[in-house]
Amino acid sequence: MQFRQTAAVVGTFIAGTLALGLVAKNSSATIDQNADPRIAAQPRYDYDDPSKSFVVDLDFGATSATTVGATVVPQRSYSHLGDPPLLLISLKNSKGAVLTTFNSWDPRWTFDETPSHGERMIMRPGRGTVVASFNGAAATMLVRDQQSGTDLGTVDLRPAVHSFCVAHPDDAECVEADLAVTSTQASAPPLGLVGKGVTVTVDATVANLGPDGPVDAVVNQTVTASAGTTVTPASATNDVHALAKGSSSTVRNSYSVSCDTPGQKTVTFTTSVAPAEANVVDAVATNNSKSTTVSIDCAVPITLNVKPGSARNPVSLNEQAIPMAALTTRAGEYGNPLAFDAALIDPASVRIGTRDSVVAGRGVPEVHGKVHMEDSLEMDETTHDGDLDGVLHADGRRIPVQRSTTELCVRGTFGQTHTTFFGCDHIEVVP
Amino acid sequence: MRRALYFVMPCCVVVATIGQTVSAPPALASSLVTLKVVIERVDEQGCTDNLSGSDFYGEIEIAGEKTDFGVIDGEDTITPNWTAQKQFDVDAVSSAPVIIRIAESDGGFNFGDDACDITRNAGTDLDLTVNLVPCNVTGDTSGPCATSLFTGGSGDGDGDADVNFRVDVIAPAAAPGLNLRCTHSPLWPQPGQNVTITLEAFDGNVRVGDTQTDTSSGAAPPLVDHTKIVDHLEIWVGSQSAPAIDTANKTKTTFTVNNVAAGDLVYGCRIKDDNTIFSGWRRTRVGPPASGKGVPVIYLGDRAHNVDIVFIPDTDSYSGTNDPNFLSDAADVIKGAYYGEDYFLKNQPNINFWLADQTGDADSVPAPTPADPNNKNCVLTLPANWATDYMWRDSGAVLHRDSFRDCANSGVFSSEPTSLGTVLHETGHSPFGLADEYCCDGGYFENSPNPDLWDTLAECQSDATALGRPTTDCRTITDSRPTPPKNWYTSEPTPNDLMNGDRRPPQAADIRRMDWFFGNCAAGKC
């Protein structure tokens, strides 16, 4: 330092100034860092920074904040590093778990210059923006006023995330997975009874056809049914976790289908699959849903009295003409929801057998090919109620009645609409 | 008896200079040095009338400015300590010519005055060149400064004299510390323009308002010169092998890049002195930005590691980003505020400056209240793309030239280009998160870690000790707006504080918080 060396020998004449000049400086660490421009790195632009941000506009009132809009922007958010504890912003996932929290300036806080060039802070409600670093798992943003201790509002971030990922499927925090419903199958008994429900089981297989995975999926099933039926539940939702690329998973749902009116009914189950998280994009929509339909013949339940006159209903193994009466009943009689007139039975439609075989449309016809109309004994086995019942006969050998058989059923149609009827009675197989 | 020197030309000049010393500098400008010449001794070696002893008188001419010294009668050897001095700006000149003349006054019987020969070379005058920094003497005689030098005549019969003299260059008082300011102009160069890079050396005591006029508190305080002479001022442009210019022993240097090419201008400034400090390489965009919307005019590094300040042109004051007035005003704010306060100047490697590509609007609009029908509110209307293209900014400033009461909200503030203290105060709020330290209607909060304001006296007292202050420094700020009123506590002084009335300088708690912030920036958390 030649100059000050020179100054130093000036001597007493400038001793005072010299002393000042030689005081060691309070050096800054910051500009001393990288003090050699030959080796200090030259700055590079960070335009390749993959960071993204949530930008949320809200209308801030005194005690609330209403969402105006939310978007995801492919640029980094400022860090909020220094922001004071005015607002507390919480990002939560779809399960409500907090992913991250940070302090933020309250947009209502406004610093105004005073006439004397000072400053004052006033609260001024109005439009404000909250920005946050992107988190692909974020579903909601909770905005809390830490000063008052109140939650101002919750912002649904999922549409913004999804819109962004649809527009930027190659983004590192977006996942692309072709979810598909590959099969769906419903199993139901072909015969139902008015006033009673049958259980329908629906199996649906969903698959992740890639290219990314695993992903969580949500399977939704909706039901449409013919008039005169009630399906419970009307829809079902299943979560499928971690569906790997190239793998599939089958979900099963059961429904109770109740026949409210007799006749042929159809029930259609439509299964659809969608990503559970908003950052997963399924670009192939055509395979996201599939339907299956079942038909159920809603039959009129009737009262069948096997072996009228006997409460035991003994049936021998080789009995060739087992008598049984399809009772003509009023609505409500024996608990039957609908009236039944045995005289309207189509004899050719009659099939008799075990429950399973008859429900399945098998069974044997009436031995004589007709319905014998007579005032048969009622279920108390002693009463003739005065109306004409339909007496039928079944060849027990053809059914066949076996030692394990405990019940015989009859099915057929009646009336001009060929409505199905169905009824059963117990038997006791005897030697 | 005073007589006119034989070698003096106009008498009025003689009158004006005789017996004067150079007046004190108008300000303690550190680029100004004083060159002082002292004739210590004159010894007759033939330059005499031989009657009653020699009657010497003399003249010192420094860079054309002559100082005459009256006759000392009847002494063949004198030690007059005739002194002349002149001030020089070392940023403007490196050396100065000095001429020493000695004469012997003869009475009427002695055929007039004689010029004494005091040089071994031709002629009688001693012709010197004094290099100012570092100081040394060349010419008819050579030697170092600050020591007695000797010269004598040539002995050719024209009357010699021996002379002892000394030359000093006196530095102004130099405050401790060292800092540098590295800027360029125009702030946003366009391809084909000439860009001038300026490096200034400062001591370590620069305060906002010292280097640029600051009207943030009304009347501007006087400027204070903190420039400092340093050994080397280097401006590096692009190449990392050698500086584009290396200027020695000045306070300031410039380098101009002519016909700058589109793309980026990369430069940095270094000072070598007792310490070596470097501004950090910075990148200045020439022409449209390479990506994004913001124009990086001083870019020191990626946004995760740096504080990013974005200047927004007010639509009522500027035609757009490229308005020369806007560029000039933004450059002034950088120079006067961020590069005009020692703390921020030291942290210049950590602060990026950008220009917004669209205009905003800062206005004072009527907002009558029952209490004040004439009330007006400052309203900030940000550029339409502010939320989506500038969410990375740490702070935004809407610059405007019209005068009204400014405001700040959500990390954006409005300011006139000369409200330099306000700029730094609002920067203290955002991004650094400092609370106000004035009473009683400011923005108050305890912002951990390293808050400047506490919500309990005990915390303030404990912190005061940590800051090396007595606990009695803790003072109460009562915010009377809530019910009941709430007390806050700070050990920071009043009013001379970044977050208080005078808005300068940052004090210990402010600095601690900002240091913490910059430390996190260094870790990529900015």
PDB file of C-alpha atoms in Angstrom, chain A residues 1-4 6-7 9-11 13-14 17 20-47 49 53-55 57 71 73 75-86 103 105-122 124 127-129 131 147, chain B residues 36 133-135 146 166 170-171 173-174 176-179 216 218 231 236 238 240 264 266 270 273-278 281 283 285 290-291 296 299-304 345-347 349-350 377-378 387-389 391-393 404-410 425-426 429-431 433 436 438 441-447 481 503 513 516-517 520 525-526:
ATOM      1  CA  MET A   1       0.000   0.000   0.000  1.00  0.00           C
ATOM      2  CA  GLN A   2       2.353   2.548  -1.230  1.00  0.00           C
ATOM      3  CA  PHE A   3       0.336   5.634  -0.746  1.00  0.00           C
ATOM      4  CA  ARG A   4      -0.240   5.245   2.922  1.00  0.00           C
ATOM      5  CA  THR A   6       4.248   7.495   1.903  1.00  0.00           C
ATOM      6  CA  ALA A   7       1.761   9.275   4.053  1.00  0.00           C
ATOM      7  CA  VAL A   9       6.479   9.308   6.836  1.00  0.00           C
ATOM      8  CA  VAL A  10       4.910  12.698   6.593  1.00  0.00           C
ATOM      9  CA  GLY A  11       5.278  12.696  10.309  1.00  0.00           C
ATOM     10  CA  PHE A  13       2.242  17.220  10.399  1.00  0.00           C
ATOM     11  CA  ILE A  14      -0.400  14.758   9.410  1.00  0.00           C
ATOM     12  CA  THR A  17      -5.103  12.004   9.687  1.00  0.00           C
ATOM     13  CA  LEU A  20      -7.351   7.486  10.965  1.00  0.00           C
ATOM     14  CA  GLY A  21      -6.092   6.152   7.706  1.00  0.00           C
ATOM     15  CA  LEU A  22      -4.383   3.186   9.247  1.00  0.00           C
ATOM     16  CA  VAL A  23      -7.309   1.945  11.301  1.00  0.00           C
ATOM     17  CA  ALA A  24      -8.111  -1.545  10.203  1.00  0.00           C
ATOM     18  CA  LYS A  25     -11.347  -1.721   8.324  1.00  0.00           C
ATOM     19  CA  ASN A  26     -14.326  -3.671   9.479  1.00  0.00           C
ATOM     20  CA  SER A  27     -14.317  -5.883   6.475  1.00  0.00           C
ATOM     21  CA  SER A  28     -17.430  -7.472   5.056  1.00  0.00           C
ATOM     22  CA  ALA A  29     -17.386 -11.169   4.660  1.00  0.00           C
ATOM     23  CA  THR A  30     -19.692 -10.920   1.747  1.00  0.00           C
ATOM     24  CA  ILE A  31     -17.684  -8.895  -0.723  1.00  0.00           C
ATOM     25  CA  ASP A  32     -14.566 -10.608   0.501  1.00  0.00           C
ATOM     26  CA  GLN A  33     -15.941 -13.906  -0.606  1.00  0.00           C
ATOM     27  CA  ASN A  34     -14.738 -14.963  -4.004  1.00  0.00           C
ATOM     28  CA  ALA A  35     -12.354 -12.039  -3.971  1.00  0.00           C
ATOM     29  CA  ASP A  36     -10.426 -13.375  -6.897  1.00  0.00           C
ATOM     30  CA  PRO A  37     -12.297 -12.776 -10.149  1.00  0.00           C
ATOM     31  CA  ARG A  38     -10.047 -15.291 -11.872  1.00  0.00           C
ATOM     32  CA  ILE A  39     -11.612 -18.131  -9.938  1.00  0.00           C
ATOM     33  CA  ALA A  40     -14.938 -16.730  -8.777  1.00  0.00           C
ATOM     34  CA  ALA A  41     -17.789 -18.290 -10.655  1.00  0.00           C
ATOM     35  CA  GLN A  42     -19.609 -16.162 -13.143  1.00  0.00           C
ATOM     36  CA  PRO A  43     -23.346 -16.281 -12.558  1.00  0.00           C
ATOM     37  CA  ARG A  44     -25.532 -18.470 -14.689  1.00  0.00           C
ATOM     38  CA  TYR A  45     -29.173 -17.869 -15.294  1.00  0.00           C
ATOM     39  CA  ASP A  46     -31.505 -20.193 -13.458  1.00  0.00           C
ATOM     40  CA  TYR A  47     -34.081 -20.418 -16.186  1.00  0.00           C
ATOM     41  CA  ASP A  49     -34.967 -24.154 -12.425  1.00  0.00           C
ATOM     42  CA  SER A  53     -45.623 -22.217  -7.672  1.00  0.00           C
ATOM     43  CA  PHE A  54     -49.182 -22.046  -6.561  1.00  0.00           C
ATOM     44  CA  VAL A  55     -50.595 -18.613  -7.220  1.00  0.00           C
ATOM     45  CA  ASP A  57     -55.954 -14.983  -5.563  1.00  0.00           C
ATOM     46  CA  THR A  71     -53.192 -21.647 -10.772  1.00  0.00           C
ATOM     47  CA  VAL A  73     -47.149 -21.466 -12.605  1.00  0.00           C
ATOM     48  CA  GLN A  75     -41.647 -20.640 -11.971  1.00  0.00           C
ATOM     49  CA  ARG A  76     -40.277 -20.649  -8.473  1.00  0.00           C
ATOM     50  CA  SER A  77     -42.052 -18.929  -5.625  1.00  0.00           C
ATOM     51  CA  TYR A  78     -40.262 -16.485  -3.400  1.00  0.00           C
ATOM     52  CA  SER A  79     -39.280 -18.338  -0.295  1.00  0.00           C
ATOM     53  CA  HIS A  80     -41.325 -16.583   2.407  1.00  0.00           C
ATOM     54  CA  LEU A  81     -38.126 -16.926   4.424  1.00  0.00           C
ATOM     55  CA  GLY A  82     -38.481 -13.583   6.112  1.00  0.00           C
ATOM     56  CA  ASP A  83     -42.241 -13.261   6.175  1.00  0.00           C
ATOM     57  CA  PRO A  84     -43.665 -12.395   9.587  1.00  0.00           C
ATOM     58  CA  PRO A  85     -46.230 -14.467  11.492  1.00  0.00           C
ATOM     59  CA  LEU A  86     -49.285 -12.740  10.102  1.00  0.00           C
ATOM     60  CA  ASN A 103     -45.692 -17.622   7.435  1.00  0.00           C
ATOM     61  CA  TRP A 105     -47.484 -11.386   4.805  1.00  0.00           C
ATOM     62  CA  ASP A 106     -51.141 -10.541   5.180  1.00  0.00           C
ATOM     63  CA  PRO A 107     -52.230  -8.725   1.999  1.00  0.00           C
ATOM     64  CA  ARG A 108     -54.482  -6.583   4.147  1.00  0.00           C
ATOM     65  CA  TRP A 109     -51.474  -5.066   5.887  1.00  0.00           C
ATOM     66  CA  THR A 110     -50.733  -1.791   4.149  1.00  0.00           C
ATOM     67  CA  PHE A 111     -48.007   0.647   5.104  1.00  0.00           C
ATOM     68  CA  ASP A 112     -49.003   4.192   4.257  1.00  0.00           C
ATOM     69  CA  GLU A 113     -46.718   7.182   4.227  1.00  0.00           C
ATOM     70  CA  THR A 114     -47.904   9.901   6.581  1.00  0.00           C
ATOM     71  CA  PRO A 115     -47.980  13.623   5.754  1.00  0.00           C
ATOM     72  CA  SER A 116     -44.824  14.084   7.824  1.00  0.00           C
ATOM     73  CA  HIS A 117     -42.977  11.463   5.773  1.00  0.00           C
ATOM     74  CA  GLY A 118     -43.456   8.881   8.477  1.00  0.00           C
ATOM     75  CA  GLU A 119     -45.347   5.654   8.120  1.00  0.00           C
ATOM     76  CA  ARG A 120     -48.319   3.891   9.610  1.00  0.00           C
ATOM     77  CA  MET A 121     -49.803   0.467   9.136  1.00  0.00           C
ATOM     78  CA  ILE A 122     -53.479   0.042   8.426  1.00  0.00           C
ATOM     79  CA  ARG A 124     -57.182  -2.719   4.232  1.00  0.00           C
ATOM     80  CA  ARG A 127     -57.897  -8.627  -3.268  1.00  0.00           C
ATOM     81  CA  GLY A 128     -54.653 -10.320  -2.390  1.00  0.00           C
ATOM     82  CA  THR A 129     -52.392 -13.014  -3.726  1.00  0.00           C
ATOM     83  CA  VAL A 131     -47.982 -17.741  -3.547  1.00  0.00           C
ATOM     84  CA  GLN A 147     -53.154 -12.441  14.649  1.00  0.00           C
TER      85      GLN A 147
ATOM     86  CA  LYS B  36       3.029  20.619   0.037  1.00  0.00           C
ATOM     87  CA  VAL B 133       0.450   8.753  -5.333  1.00  0.00           C
ATOM     88  CA  PRO B 134       2.841   7.278  -4.490  1.00  0.00           C
ATOM     89  CA  CYS B 135       4.735  10.422  -3.837  1.00  0.00           C
ATOM     90  CA  ALA B 146       8.659  13.400   3.104  1.00  0.00           C
ATOM     91  CA  ARG B 166      10.996  18.698   1.089  1.00  0.00           C
ATOM     92  CA  ILE B 170      -0.957  14.716   2.494  1.00  0.00           C
ATOM     93  CA  ALA B 171      -3.865  12.353   2.391  1.00  0.00           C
ATOM     94  CA  ALA B 173      -8.635  11.800   6.730  1.00  0.00           C
ATOM     95  CA  ALA B 174      -9.556   8.292   5.777  1.00  0.00           C
ATOM     96  CA  PRO B 176     -11.913   2.977   8.452  1.00  0.00           C
ATOM     97  CA  GLY B 177     -13.267   0.275   6.267  1.00  0.00           C
ATOM     98  CA  LEU B 178     -13.328  -0.410   2.596  1.00  0.00           C
ATOM     99  CA  ASN B 179     -16.191  -0.877   0.228  1.00  0.00           C
ATOM    100  CA  SER B 216     -37.361  10.215   2.167  1.00  0.00           C
ATOM    101  CA  GLY B 218     -38.386  15.564   3.547  1.00  0.00           C
ATOM    102  CA  ASP B 231      -3.972   0.958  -4.591  1.00  0.00           C
ATOM    103  CA  TRP B 236     -13.108  -7.080 -15.222  1.00  0.00           C
ATOM    104  CA  GLY B 238     -15.968 -11.113 -19.439  1.00  0.00           C
ATOM    105  CA  GLN B 240     -11.312 -14.092 -16.132  1.00  0.00           C
ATOM    106  CA  ASP B 264     -25.128 -10.664 -21.687  1.00  0.00           C
ATOM    107  CA  VAL B 266     -20.575  -9.972 -17.666  1.00  0.00           C
ATOM    108  CA  ARG B 270     -12.153  -5.525  -7.630  1.00  0.00           C
ATOM    109  CA  ASP B 273      -5.707  -2.199  -1.011  1.00  0.00           C
ATOM    110  CA  ASP B 274      -5.052  -3.290   2.551  1.00  0.00           C
ATOM    111  CA  ASN B 275      -7.696  -5.824   1.734  1.00  0.00           C
ATOM    112  CA  THR B 276      -8.877  -7.146  -1.559  1.00  0.00           C
ATOM    113  CA  ILE B 277     -12.579  -7.078  -2.203  1.00  0.00           C
ATOM    114  CA  PHE B 278     -14.539  -8.142  -5.228  1.00  0.00           C
ATOM    115  CA  TRP B 281     -19.360 -11.227 -11.189  1.00  0.00           C
ATOM    116  CA  ARG B 283     -24.545 -10.435 -15.580  1.00  0.00           C
ATOM    117  CA  ARG B 285     -28.836  -8.421 -20.047  1.00  0.00           C
ATOM    118  CA  ALA B 290     -33.192 -14.822 -22.577  1.00  0.00           C
ATOM    119  CA  SER B 291     -36.226 -16.294 -20.895  1.00  0.00           C
ATOM    120  CA  PRO B 296     -32.023  -9.019 -15.253  1.00  0.00           C
ATOM    121  CA  TYR B 299     -27.742 -10.548 -11.824  1.00  0.00           C
ATOM    122  CA  LEU B 300     -25.334 -12.051  -9.326  1.00  0.00           C
ATOM    123  CA  GLY B 301     -26.668 -15.570  -9.140  1.00  0.00           C
ATOM    124  CA  ASP B 302     -29.676 -17.825  -9.147  1.00  0.00           C
ATOM    125  CA  ARG B 303     -32.799 -16.723  -7.426  1.00  0.00           C
ATOM    126  CA  ALA B 304     -32.669 -19.426  -4.772  1.00  0.00           C
ATOM    127  CA  LEU B 345     -23.217  -2.489  -0.432  1.00  0.00           C
ATOM    128  CA  LYS B 346     -21.244  -5.204   1.294  1.00  0.00           C
ATOM    129  CA  ASN B 347     -23.985  -7.636   0.411  1.00  0.00           C
ATOM    130  CA  PRO B 349     -23.085 -10.104  -4.359  1.00  0.00           C
ATOM    131  CA  ASN B 350     -26.331 -11.383  -2.856  1.00  0.00           C
ATOM    132  CA  ASN B 377     -55.286   6.264  -0.141  1.00  0.00           C
ATOM    133  CA  CYS B 378     -52.244   5.138  -2.002  1.00  0.00           C
ATOM    134  CA  ALA B 387     -48.692 -12.702 -10.024  1.00  0.00           C
ATOM    135  CA  THR B 388     -47.816 -15.223 -12.686  1.00  0.00           C
ATOM    136  CA  ASP B 389     -44.464 -13.990 -13.973  1.00  0.00           C
ATOM    137  CA  MET B 391     -43.908 -14.659  -8.014  1.00  0.00           C
ATOM    138  CA  TRP B 392     -40.220 -15.301  -7.432  1.00  0.00           C
ATOM    139  CA  ARG B 393     -39.493 -11.680  -6.501  1.00  0.00           C
ATOM    140  CA  PHE B 404     -47.782  11.638  -3.319  1.00  0.00           C
ATOM    141  CA  ARG B 405     -47.737   9.669  -0.122  1.00  0.00           C
ATOM    142  CA  ASP B 406     -46.400   6.237  -0.904  1.00  0.00           C
ATOM    143  CA  CYS B 407     -47.416   2.863   0.392  1.00  0.00           C
ATOM    144  CA  ALA B 408     -46.316  -0.748   0.629  1.00  0.00           C
ATOM    145  CA  ASN B 409     -48.253  -3.948   0.557  1.00  0.00           C
ATOM    146  CA  SER B 410     -47.414  -7.629   0.233  1.00  0.00           C
ATOM    147  CA  HIS B 425     -36.940   0.702   5.049  1.00  0.00           C
ATOM    148  CA  GLU B 426     -39.454  -1.156   2.933  1.00  0.00           C
ATOM    149  CA  HIS B 429     -39.924  -5.178   5.910  1.00  0.00           C
ATOM    150  CA  SER B 430     -39.774  -7.368   2.854  1.00  0.00           C
ATOM    151  CA  PRO B 431     -37.954  -9.582   2.300  1.00  0.00           C
ATOM    152  CA  GLY B 433     -39.252  -9.366   7.798  1.00  0.00           C
ATOM    153  CA  ASP B 436     -41.308  -1.235  12.595  1.00  0.00           C
ATOM    154  CA  TYR B 438     -41.332   3.608  15.682  1.00  0.00           C
ATOM    155  CA  ASP B 441     -49.081   2.906  14.595  1.00  0.00           C
ATOM    156  CA  GLY B 442     -46.537   0.801  12.720  1.00  0.00           C
ATOM    157  CA  GLY B 443     -46.468  -2.826  11.749  1.00  0.00           C
ATOM    158  CA  TYR B 444     -45.542  -4.795  14.824  1.00  0.00           C
ATOM    159  CA  PHE B 445     -44.773  -8.477  15.195  1.00  0.00           C
ATOM    160  CA  GLU B 446     -42.196 -10.728  16.771  1.00  0.00           C
ATOM    161  CA  ASN B 447     -40.595 -12.466  13.842  1.00  0.00           C
ATOM    162  CA  ARG B 481     -55.072   0.230  18.091  1.00  0.00           C
ATOM    163  CA  ARG B 503     -34.463   5.086   8.256  1.00  0.00           C
ATOM    164  CA  ARG B 513     -31.813 -10.512  11.102  1.00  0.00           C
ATOM    165  CA  TRP B 516     -29.506 -14.567   9.097  1.00  0.00           C
ATOM    166  CA  PHE B 517     -31.523 -14.044   5.951  1.00  0.00           C
ATOM    167  CA  ASN B 520     -30.110 -18.802   4.443  1.00  0.00           C
ATOM    168  CA  LYS B 525     -33.286 -21.058   0.829  1.00  0.00           C
ATOM    169  CA  CYS B 526     -33.844 -17.629  -0.555  1.00  0.00           C
TER     170      CYS B 526
END
